[in-house]
Tab-separated table of C-alpha atoms in Angstrom:
chain	number	residue	atom	x	y	z
A	1	MET	CA	0.000	0.000	0.000
A	2	PHE	CA	1.290	3.438	-0.856
A	3	ARG	CA	2.127	5.716	2.062
A	4	LEU	CA	3.983	9.001	2.227
A	5	ALA	CA	4.259	11.222	5.264
A	6	SER	CA	6.273	14.038	6.695
A	7	ARG	CA	8.875	13.267	9.378
A	8	THR	CA	6.479	14.258	12.192
A	9	SER	CA	3.405	12.394	11.022
A	10	SER	CA	5.416	9.311	10.127
A	11	VAL	CA	6.959	9.062	13.595
A	12	ARG	CA	3.616	9.502	15.311
A	13	ALA	CA	1.704	7.120	13.127
A	14	SER	CA	4.132	4.266	12.701
A	15	GLY	CA	7.060	4.693	15.044
A	16	THR	CA	9.469	5.079	12.141
A	17	HIS	CA	11.948	7.797	11.321
A	18	VAL	CA	12.041	9.364	7.870
A	19	ARG	CA	15.213	10.845	6.495
A	20	PRO	CA	15.466	12.347	3.034
A	21	ARG	CA	18.040	10.549	0.894
A	22	SER	CA	19.277	12.643	-2.002
A	23	VAL	CA	20.015	11.135	-5.382
A	24	HIS	CA	22.326	13.170	-7.581
A	25	THR	CA	21.257	13.368	-11.210
A	26	HIS	CA	24.405	13.217	-13.266
A	27	ALA	CA	26.046	11.725	-16.333
A	28	VAL	CA	28.325	12.532	-19.195
A	29	PRO	CA	25.657	13.805	-21.557
A	30	PRO	CA	25.273	11.768	-24.726
A	31	ARG	CA	22.967	12.966	-27.456
A	32	GLY	CA	19.588	13.789	-25.962
A	33	VAL	CA	20.814	14.198	-22.370
A	34	LEU	CA	20.227	17.517	-20.654
A	35	PRO	CA	23.468	19.498	-20.200
A	36	SER	CA	22.057	21.481	-17.275
A	37	LEU	CA	22.171	18.347	-15.114
A	38	VAL	CA	25.941	18.148	-15.430
A	39	ARG	CA	27.021	21.754	-15.041
A	40	ASN	CA	25.413	25.006	-14.037
A	41	THR	CA	24.593	26.265	-17.501
A	42	PRO	CA	21.324	27.536	-18.941
A	43	GLY	CA	19.226	24.451	-19.600
A	44	PRO	CA	15.773	23.560	-20.829
A	45	PHE	CA	14.008	24.094	-17.501
A	46	PRO	CA	13.247	27.820	-17.041
A	47	ALA	CA	12.960	29.150	-13.513
A	48	ALA	CA	9.524	29.313	-11.960
A	49	SER	CA	9.523	33.092	-12.005
A	50	GLY	CA	9.331	33.489	-15.738
A	51	SER	CA	9.382	31.947	-19.186
A	52	ALA	CA	12.455	31.862	-21.360
A	53	SER	CA	12.253	33.251	-24.854
A	54	PRO	CA	13.167	31.024	-27.810
A	55	THR	CA	16.464	32.849	-28.241
A	56	SER	CA	17.532	32.903	-24.590
A	57	ALA	CA	16.478	29.315	-23.915
A	58	ARG	CA	17.895	27.738	-27.051
A	59	GLY	CA	20.669	30.111	-28.028
A	60	ILE	CA	19.381	29.846	-31.603
A	61	ALA	CA	16.052	31.489	-32.307
A	62	SER	CA	13.319	29.280	-33.765
A	63	LEU	CA	15.452	26.107	-33.895
A	64	SER	CA	14.754	23.165	-31.630
A	65	ARG	CA	17.249	20.499	-30.605
A	66	ALA	CA	15.311	18.111	-32.797
A	67	SER	CA	15.817	20.403	-35.772
A	68	ILE	CA	19.472	21.176	-35.041
A	69	ASN	CA	20.341	17.505	-34.522
A	70	LYS	CA	18.078	16.263	-37.327
A	71	ILE	CA	16.256	13.946	-34.939
A	72	PRO	CA	13.649	11.906	-36.820
A	73	PRO	CA	10.015	12.312	-35.770
A	74	ALA	CA	8.502	9.802	-33.411
A	75	GLU	CA	6.340	7.301	-35.235
A	76	PRO	CA	2.802	7.170	-33.846
A	77	TRP	CA	1.616	3.767	-32.724
A	78	ARG	CA	-1.661	4.632	-34.406
A	79	ARG	CA	-3.125	7.581	-36.295
A	80	HIS	CA	-6.805	8.087	-35.581
A	81	PRO	CA	-8.376	10.427	-38.139
A	82	SER	CA	-11.274	12.670	-37.268
A	83	SER	CA	-14.638	10.931	-37.483
A	84	ASP	CA	-16.721	14.117	-37.712
A	85	PRO	CA	-16.278	17.926	-37.796
A	86	GLU	CA	-16.166	18.193	-33.967
A	87	THR	CA	-13.591	15.444	-33.314
A	88	PRO	CA	-9.810	15.866	-33.684
A	89	ASN	CA	-7.144	13.762	-35.318
A	90	VAL	CA	-5.387	11.797	-32.582
A	91	PHE	CA	-1.786	10.615	-32.829
A	92	THR	CA	-0.799	8.121	-30.139
A	93	PHE	CA	2.724	7.474	-28.832
A	94	PHE	CA	3.449	4.662	-26.361
A	95	GLU	CA	6.415	5.171	-24.014
A	96	LYS	CA	7.348	1.605	-23.104
A	97	ALA	CA	9.574	2.213	-20.074
A	98	THR	CA	6.636	3.668	-18.109
A	99	SER	CA	3.770	2.177	-20.158
A	100	THR	CA	2.519	5.717	-20.773
A	101	TRP	CA	0.330	6.903	-23.618
A	102	GLN	CA	1.277	10.337	-24.935
A	103	TYR	CA	-1.090	12.127	-27.283
A	104	ILE	CA	-0.753	14.795	-29.928
A	105	VAL	CA	-4.287	15.956	-30.668
A	106	VAL	CA	-4.851	18.034	-33.789
A	107	ASP	CA	-7.647	20.122	-35.253
A	108	PRO	CA	-7.614	18.922	-38.899
A	109	HIS	CA	-9.025	22.249	-40.083
A	110	THR	CA	-6.296	24.532	-38.672
A	111	SER	CA	-3.390	22.213	-37.653
A	112	GLU	CA	-3.531	23.601	-34.116
A	113	ALA	CA	-2.537	20.932	-31.600
A	114	VAL	CA	-2.244	20.072	-27.925
A	115	ILE	CA	0.165	17.598	-26.350
A	116	ILE	CA	-1.239	15.496	-23.508
A	117	ASP	CA	0.820	13.741	-20.784
A	118	SER	CA	4.307	13.808	-22.255
A	119	VAL	CA	7.253	11.815	-20.854
A	120	LEU	CA	10.772	12.908	-19.906
A	121	ASP	CA	13.129	9.931	-19.932
A	122	TYR	CA	14.751	9.107	-16.586
A	123	ASP	CA	16.980	6.238	-15.501
A	124	PRO	CA	16.876	6.039	-11.689
A	125	ALA	CA	19.926	3.776	-11.441
A	126	SER	CA	22.288	6.224	-13.146
A	127	GLY	CA	20.387	9.452	-12.437
A	128	VAL	CA	20.416	10.280	-16.147
A	129	ILE	CA	17.612	12.349	-17.613
A	130	SER	CA	17.379	12.461	-21.385
A	131	THR	CA	15.046	13.984	-23.924
A	132	ALA	CA	14.922	11.324	-26.632
A	133	THR	CA	11.185	10.694	-26.279
A	134	ALA	CA	10.309	14.381	-26.077
A	135	ASP	CA	12.581	15.268	-29.012
A	136	GLY	CA	10.703	12.725	-31.120
A	137	LEU	CA	7.448	14.517	-30.319
A	138	VAL	CA	8.953	17.919	-31.157
A	139	SER	CA	10.232	16.568	-34.451
A	140	PHE	CA	6.777	15.136	-35.227
A	141	VAL	CA	5.213	18.541	-34.560
A	142	GLU	CA	7.737	20.296	-36.782
A	143	GLN	CA	7.674	17.771	-39.614
A	144	ASN	CA	3.886	17.930	-39.786
A	145	GLY	CA	3.613	21.715	-39.591
A	146	LEU	CA	1.584	21.709	-36.384
A	147	LYS	CA	1.088	24.674	-34.062
A	148	VAL	CA	0.985	23.524	-30.436
A	149	ILE	CA	-1.231	25.889	-28.436
A	150	LYS	CA	-1.258	24.076	-25.080
A	151	ILE	CA	0.659	21.405	-23.192
A	152	LEU	CA	-1.880	19.539	-21.059
A	153	GLU	CA	-1.359	17.482	-17.914
A	154	THR	CA	-4.197	15.307	-16.650
A	155	HIS	CA	-2.649	15.312	-13.131
A	156	ALA	CA	0.638	15.272	-11.235
A	157	HIS	CA	1.918	11.883	-12.318
A	158	ALA	CA	3.655	9.563	-9.852
A	159	ASP	CA	5.040	7.085	-12.377
A	160	HIS	CA	6.882	9.200	-14.920
A	161	LEU	CA	8.478	12.619	-15.239
A	162	THR	CA	6.644	15.095	-17.425
A	163	ALA	CA	8.456	16.704	-20.344
A	164	ALA	CA	6.144	19.736	-20.204
A	165	GLN	CA	8.797	22.381	-19.484
A	166	TYR	CA	11.215	20.946	-22.005
A	167	LEU	CA	8.523	20.881	-24.679
A	168	LYS	CA	7.497	24.430	-23.827
A	169	GLN	CA	11.050	25.660	-24.288
A	170	GLN	CA	11.606	23.693	-27.485
A	171	LEU	CA	8.347	24.937	-28.963
A	172	GLY	CA	9.209	28.598	-28.529
A	173	GLY	CA	8.864	29.284	-24.820
A	174	ASP	CA	5.324	30.658	-24.855
A	175	VAL	CA	3.134	27.531	-25.039
A	176	PRO	CA	1.195	27.370	-21.739
A	177	VAL	CA	1.526	24.311	-19.511
A	178	CYS	CA	-1.960	23.561	-18.123
A	179	ILE	CA	-3.289	21.402	-15.291
A	180	GLY	CA	-6.391	21.145	-13.095
A	181	GLN	CA	-6.816	23.851	-10.476
A	182	ARG	CA	-6.515	21.396	-7.551
A	183	ILE	CA	-2.814	20.858	-8.245
A	184	LYS	CA	-2.243	23.332	-5.407
A	185	GLN	CA	-3.632	20.760	-2.975
A	186	VAL	CA	-1.123	18.210	-4.286
A	187	GLN	CA	1.729	20.722	-4.046
A	188	GLU	CA	0.811	21.482	-0.427
A	189	THR	CA	0.965	17.763	0.366
A	190	PHE	CA	4.275	16.919	-1.264
A	191	ALA	CA	6.411	20.076	-1.086
A	192	PRO	CA	7.314	19.595	2.611
A	193	ILE	CA	8.061	15.907	2.097
A	194	TYR	CA	10.801	16.789	-0.392
A	195	GLY	CA	12.040	19.921	1.344
A	196	LEU	CA	10.698	22.220	-1.360
A	197	GLU	CA	9.503	25.722	-0.614
A	198	LEU	CA	5.798	25.931	-1.346
A	199	SER	CA	6.249	29.551	-2.389
A	200	SER	CA	8.557	28.370	-5.183
A	201	MET	CA	5.542	26.707	-6.777
A	202	ASP	CA	3.466	29.844	-7.080
A	203	ASN	CA	2.468	30.050	-10.734
A	204	ALA	CA	4.569	26.975	-11.540
A	205	PHE	CA	1.966	26.163	-14.185
A	206	ASP	CA	0.797	28.672	-16.740
A	207	ALA	CA	-2.910	27.826	-16.528
A	208	TYR	CA	-5.027	26.229	-13.794
A	209	LEU	CA	-8.067	24.689	-15.436
A	210	LYS	CA	-11.458	24.952	-13.744
A	211	ASP	CA	-14.081	22.213	-13.700
A	212	ASN	CA	-16.149	22.264	-16.900
A	213	GLU	CA	-13.956	24.978	-18.409
A	214	GLU	CA	-13.982	25.151	-22.192
A	215	PHE	CA	-11.251	26.279	-24.535
A	216	ASN	CA	-10.758	26.168	-28.273
A	217	LEU	CA	-8.443	23.924	-30.224
A	218	GLY	CA	-8.608	25.659	-33.565
A	219	SER	CA	-12.208	25.221	-34.673
A	220	LEU	CA	-12.874	22.536	-32.043
A	221	SER	CA	-14.073	22.886	-28.461
A	222	CYS	CA	-12.312	21.178	-25.549
A	223	HIS	CA	-14.190	20.539	-22.305
A	224	VAL	CA	-12.353	20.028	-18.988
A	225	LEU	CA	-13.836	17.151	-16.982
A	226	HIS	CA	-12.913	16.796	-13.303
A	227	LEU	CA	-12.131	13.111	-12.623
A	228	PRO	CA	-10.910	12.845	-9.015
A	229	GLY	CA	-10.197	9.606	-7.191
A	230	HIS	CA	-6.731	8.613	-8.363
A	231	THR	CA	-5.566	12.095	-7.350
A	232	PRO	CA	-7.612	15.136	-6.305
A	233	ASP	CA	-6.303	17.292	-9.154
A	234	HIS	CA	-7.131	14.806	-11.907
A	235	VAL	CA	-8.920	16.064	-15.012
A	236	GLY	CA	-9.815	14.653	-18.398
A	237	PHE	CA	-10.366	16.375	-21.727
A	238	VAL	CA	-13.379	15.872	-23.981
A	239	ILE	CA	-12.892	16.982	-27.586
A	240	GLY	CA	-15.777	15.903	-29.784
A	241	LYS	CA	-16.029	12.125	-29.426
A	242	ALA	CA	-12.462	11.774	-28.122
A	243	VAL	CA	-12.002	11.683	-24.332
A	244	PHE	CA	-8.553	11.718	-22.728
A	245	THR	CA	-8.966	10.046	-19.359
A	246	GLY	CA	-5.448	10.056	-17.899
A	247	ASP	CA	-5.104	7.646	-14.949
A	248	SER	CA	-8.768	7.197	-14.084
A	249	ILE	CA	-10.263	4.428	-16.176
A	250	PHE	CA	-8.027	2.014	-18.070
A	251	ASN	CA	-8.774	-0.433	-20.876
A	252	PRO	CA	-11.477	-2.976	-19.954
A	253	ASP	CA	-9.086	-5.842	-19.145
A	254	VAL	CA	-6.957	-3.547	-16.936
A	255	GLY	CA	-9.814	-1.801	-15.126
A	256	THR	CA	-9.209	1.340	-13.084
A	257	ALA	CA	-6.402	3.329	-11.496
A	258	ARG	CA	-5.380	2.979	-7.863
A	259	ALA	CA	-6.860	5.407	-5.351
A	260	ASP	CA	-4.455	5.252	-2.399
A	261	PHE	CA	-2.259	8.267	-3.128
A	262	PRO	CA	-2.585	11.191	-0.687
A	263	GLY	CA	-5.858	12.872	-1.611
A	264	GLY	CA	-7.001	9.808	-3.558
A	265	ASN	CA	-10.345	8.266	-2.749
A	266	ALA	CA	-12.083	5.103	-3.942
A	267	GLU	CA	-15.534	6.619	-3.502
A	268	THR	CA	-14.773	9.589	-5.716
A	269	LEU	CA	-12.991	7.335	-8.211
A	270	TYR	CA	-16.187	5.310	-8.577
A	271	ALA	CA	-18.150	8.522	-9.163
A	272	SER	CA	-15.638	9.572	-11.815
A	273	MET	CA	-16.007	6.191	-13.542
A	274	GLN	CA	-19.765	6.662	-13.648
A	275	ARG	CA	-19.267	10.099	-15.154
A	276	LEU	CA	-17.204	8.578	-17.961
A	277	LEU	CA	-19.551	5.636	-18.486
A	278	SER	CA	-22.500	8.018	-18.821
A	279	LEU	CA	-21.026	9.498	-21.999
A	280	PRO	CA	-22.446	8.375	-25.363
A	281	GLY	CA	-21.510	4.800	-26.218
A	282	GLU	CA	-19.542	5.661	-29.365
A	283	TYR	CA	-17.171	8.038	-27.554
A	284	ARG	CA	-13.594	6.817	-27.374
A	285	LEU	CA	-11.842	6.800	-23.989
A	286	TYR	CA	-8.115	7.316	-24.584
A	287	VAL	CA	-6.282	6.036	-21.511
A	288	GLY	CA	-3.128	7.261	-19.772
A	289	HIS	CA	-1.431	3.867	-19.481
A	290	ASP	CA	-1.786	0.327	-20.689
A	291	TYR	CA	-0.490	-2.875	-19.108
A	292	PRO	CA	-1.324	-5.568	-21.648
A	293	GLN	CA	-1.366	-9.272	-20.875
A	294	ASN	CA	-1.182	-11.553	-23.920
A	295	ARG	CA	-2.034	-8.736	-26.351
A	296	ASP	CA	-0.474	-5.680	-27.959
A	297	GLN	CA	-0.832	-2.341	-26.210
A	298	THR	CA	-3.885	-0.333	-27.147
A	299	CYS	CA	-4.806	3.255	-26.390
A	300	PHE	CA	-8.611	3.398	-26.322
A	301	SER	CA	-11.886	1.588	-26.008
A	302	THR	CA	-15.378	2.933	-26.528
A	303	VAL	CA	-17.714	3.849	-23.712
A	304	ALA	CA	-19.961	0.987	-24.827
A	305	ASP	CA	-17.048	-1.467	-24.568
A	306	GLN	CA	-16.210	-0.186	-21.088
A	307	ARG	CA	-19.801	-0.535	-19.896
A	308	ALA	CA	-19.929	-4.125	-21.105
A	309	GLU	CA	-16.427	-5.350	-20.256
A	310	ASN	CA	-14.477	-3.237	-17.744
A	311	LYS	CA	-13.410	-5.756	-15.137
A	312	HIS	CA	-13.768	-3.273	-12.259
A	313	VAL	CA	-16.721	-1.056	-13.149
A	314	LYS	CA	-18.740	-2.656	-15.907
A	315	GLU	CA	-22.459	-2.007	-15.972
A	316	GLY	CA	-24.130	-3.454	-12.891
A	317	THR	CA	-21.131	-2.995	-10.553
A	318	ASP	CA	-22.424	-1.333	-7.398
A	319	ALA	CA	-20.490	1.337	-5.534
A	320	THR	CA	-20.056	-0.658	-2.323
A	321	SER	CA	-18.481	-3.645	-4.085
A	322	PHE	CA	-16.142	-1.525	-6.162
A	323	ILE	CA	-15.017	0.664	-3.266
A	324	GLN	CA	-14.226	-2.309	-1.027
A	325	TRP	CA	-12.403	-4.139	-3.831
A	326	ARG	CA	-10.395	-1.040	-4.740
A	327	LYS	CA	-9.327	-0.470	-1.133
A	328	ASP	CA	-8.337	-4.123	-0.677
A	329	ARG	CA	-6.361	-4.128	-3.909
A	330	ASP	CA	-4.575	-0.866	-3.137
A	331	ALA	CA	-3.581	-2.204	0.290
A	332	VAL	CA	-1.199	-4.716	-1.334
A	333	LEU	CA	0.196	-2.532	-4.123
A	334	GLY	CA	3.757	-1.254	-3.865
A	335	ALA	CA	4.880	2.285	-4.607
A	336	PRO	CA	5.500	3.174	-8.262
A	337	ARG	CA	9.134	2.765	-9.346
A	338	LEU	CA	9.591	6.458	-10.192
A	339	LEU	CA	7.364	7.834	-7.439
A	340	HIS	CA	9.782	10.224	-5.729
A	341	PRO	CA	11.578	11.584	-8.818
A	342	SER	CA	8.264	12.042	-10.615
A	343	LEU	CA	6.513	13.979	-7.882
A	344	GLN	CA	9.423	16.351	-7.227
A	345	VAL	CA	9.503	17.303	-10.897
A	346	ASN	CA	5.814	17.115	-11.727
A	347	ILE	CA	4.466	19.321	-8.940
A	348	ARG	CA	6.863	21.946	-10.374
A	349	ALA	CA	5.315	21.593	-13.846
A	350	GLY	CA	8.295	19.655	-15.149
A	351	ARG	CA	11.082	21.748	-13.601
A	352	LEU	CA	13.935	20.077	-11.759
A	353	PRO	CA	14.604	21.028	-8.129
A	354	PRO	CA	16.959	23.988	-7.714
A	355	ALA	CA	20.657	23.305	-8.291
A	356	ASP	CA	23.151	23.704	-5.454
A	357	GLU	CA	26.049	26.177	-5.485
A	358	GLN	CA	28.075	23.760	-7.609
A	359	GLY	CA	25.347	23.416	-10.196
A	360	ARG	CA	24.386	19.897	-9.118
A	361	VAL	CA	20.762	18.759	-9.054
A	362	PHE	CA	19.518	16.266	-6.466
A	363	LEU	CA	16.280	14.316	-6.129
A	364	ARG	CA	15.288	13.290	-2.609
A	365	THR	CA	13.966	9.942	-1.418
A	366	PRO	CA	12.381	9.754	2.044
A	367	VAL	CA	13.887	6.793	3.919
A	368	LYS	CA	11.824	4.964	6.542
A	369	PHE	CA	13.213	2.763	9.295
A	370	ASP	CA	12.175	1.585	12.730
A	371	ALA	CA	12.614	4.151	15.473
A	372	GLY	CA	14.502	1.629	17.593
A	373	VAL	CA	17.187	1.020	14.970
A	374	LYS	CA	20.304	3.151	15.381
A	375	LEU	CA	21.993	3.858	12.057
């Protein structure tokens, strides 16, 4: 079962001490590795107080790393063309290391696009962060003449680092990074655990999306759908008949997301599932992850398929049964592999923690041990 607590609450609740263990991110940077992690030089993560211009962030106006290094575009796993005038083209990219679906969603009439739930590559054993996955997305955008108007996060992910800030910088420095308005609740929970100043997260994101807010993607309308349960800040995006569900509902044979993170709640997760299942049957639910068993990965199922087949919340599943099952299941789940690195970066909208006086960047891991053990 997932548990995180501050030093004080952990000692009181469990009799254990918690000490933050710092992990230094470092490496000799091969192609696609961020130079700012190795020395104190201007890198692709602008400070929270402002946005870097294309020239100041890149050194070369209007040229991305993908363009300079002639990085080939990422190849979508599938291309889903628009089915009607209100629905976008959807390009799906599966990041295998974290089983994450990334989406580039495009208005076919204007070529305006949004990027949803991008991934920044991170190897926890070596501490190396690289941009290979994100550079492939940038190259895809450039090669297809797309204009990215927003970088969207469904929530503060606990299983992968977001590439939002890197993408923002590579795409010109003025593309807003957007998340649900309740991210502030998540920041308040995790900032003290990692020794981060809460004030440093003021305006970390460029836009805080309200429940049921609408914005335009070219000629299309995007509706923000609050989907709490996995995390309190979780939102989805409804664009025509395409729904981007993040880590709420998964494909029918996978079921639903866990609800034991701080601020998570099985009761509200069930309500969010019902909200999704009440949509028209032909709507496609594009999921945030996939964990296939004996099949290829897939990125969506229809609402009708979910009603008939979702192994956790198919039609006829009552709230009491689901809530008890979800709580019992979460009680035996371990913490995600990239939990601590992900949260420290993602609650800062994709920025790394501040560097020390030598230009080194560290990620902290709270260490728990019995209060009676002297180490």
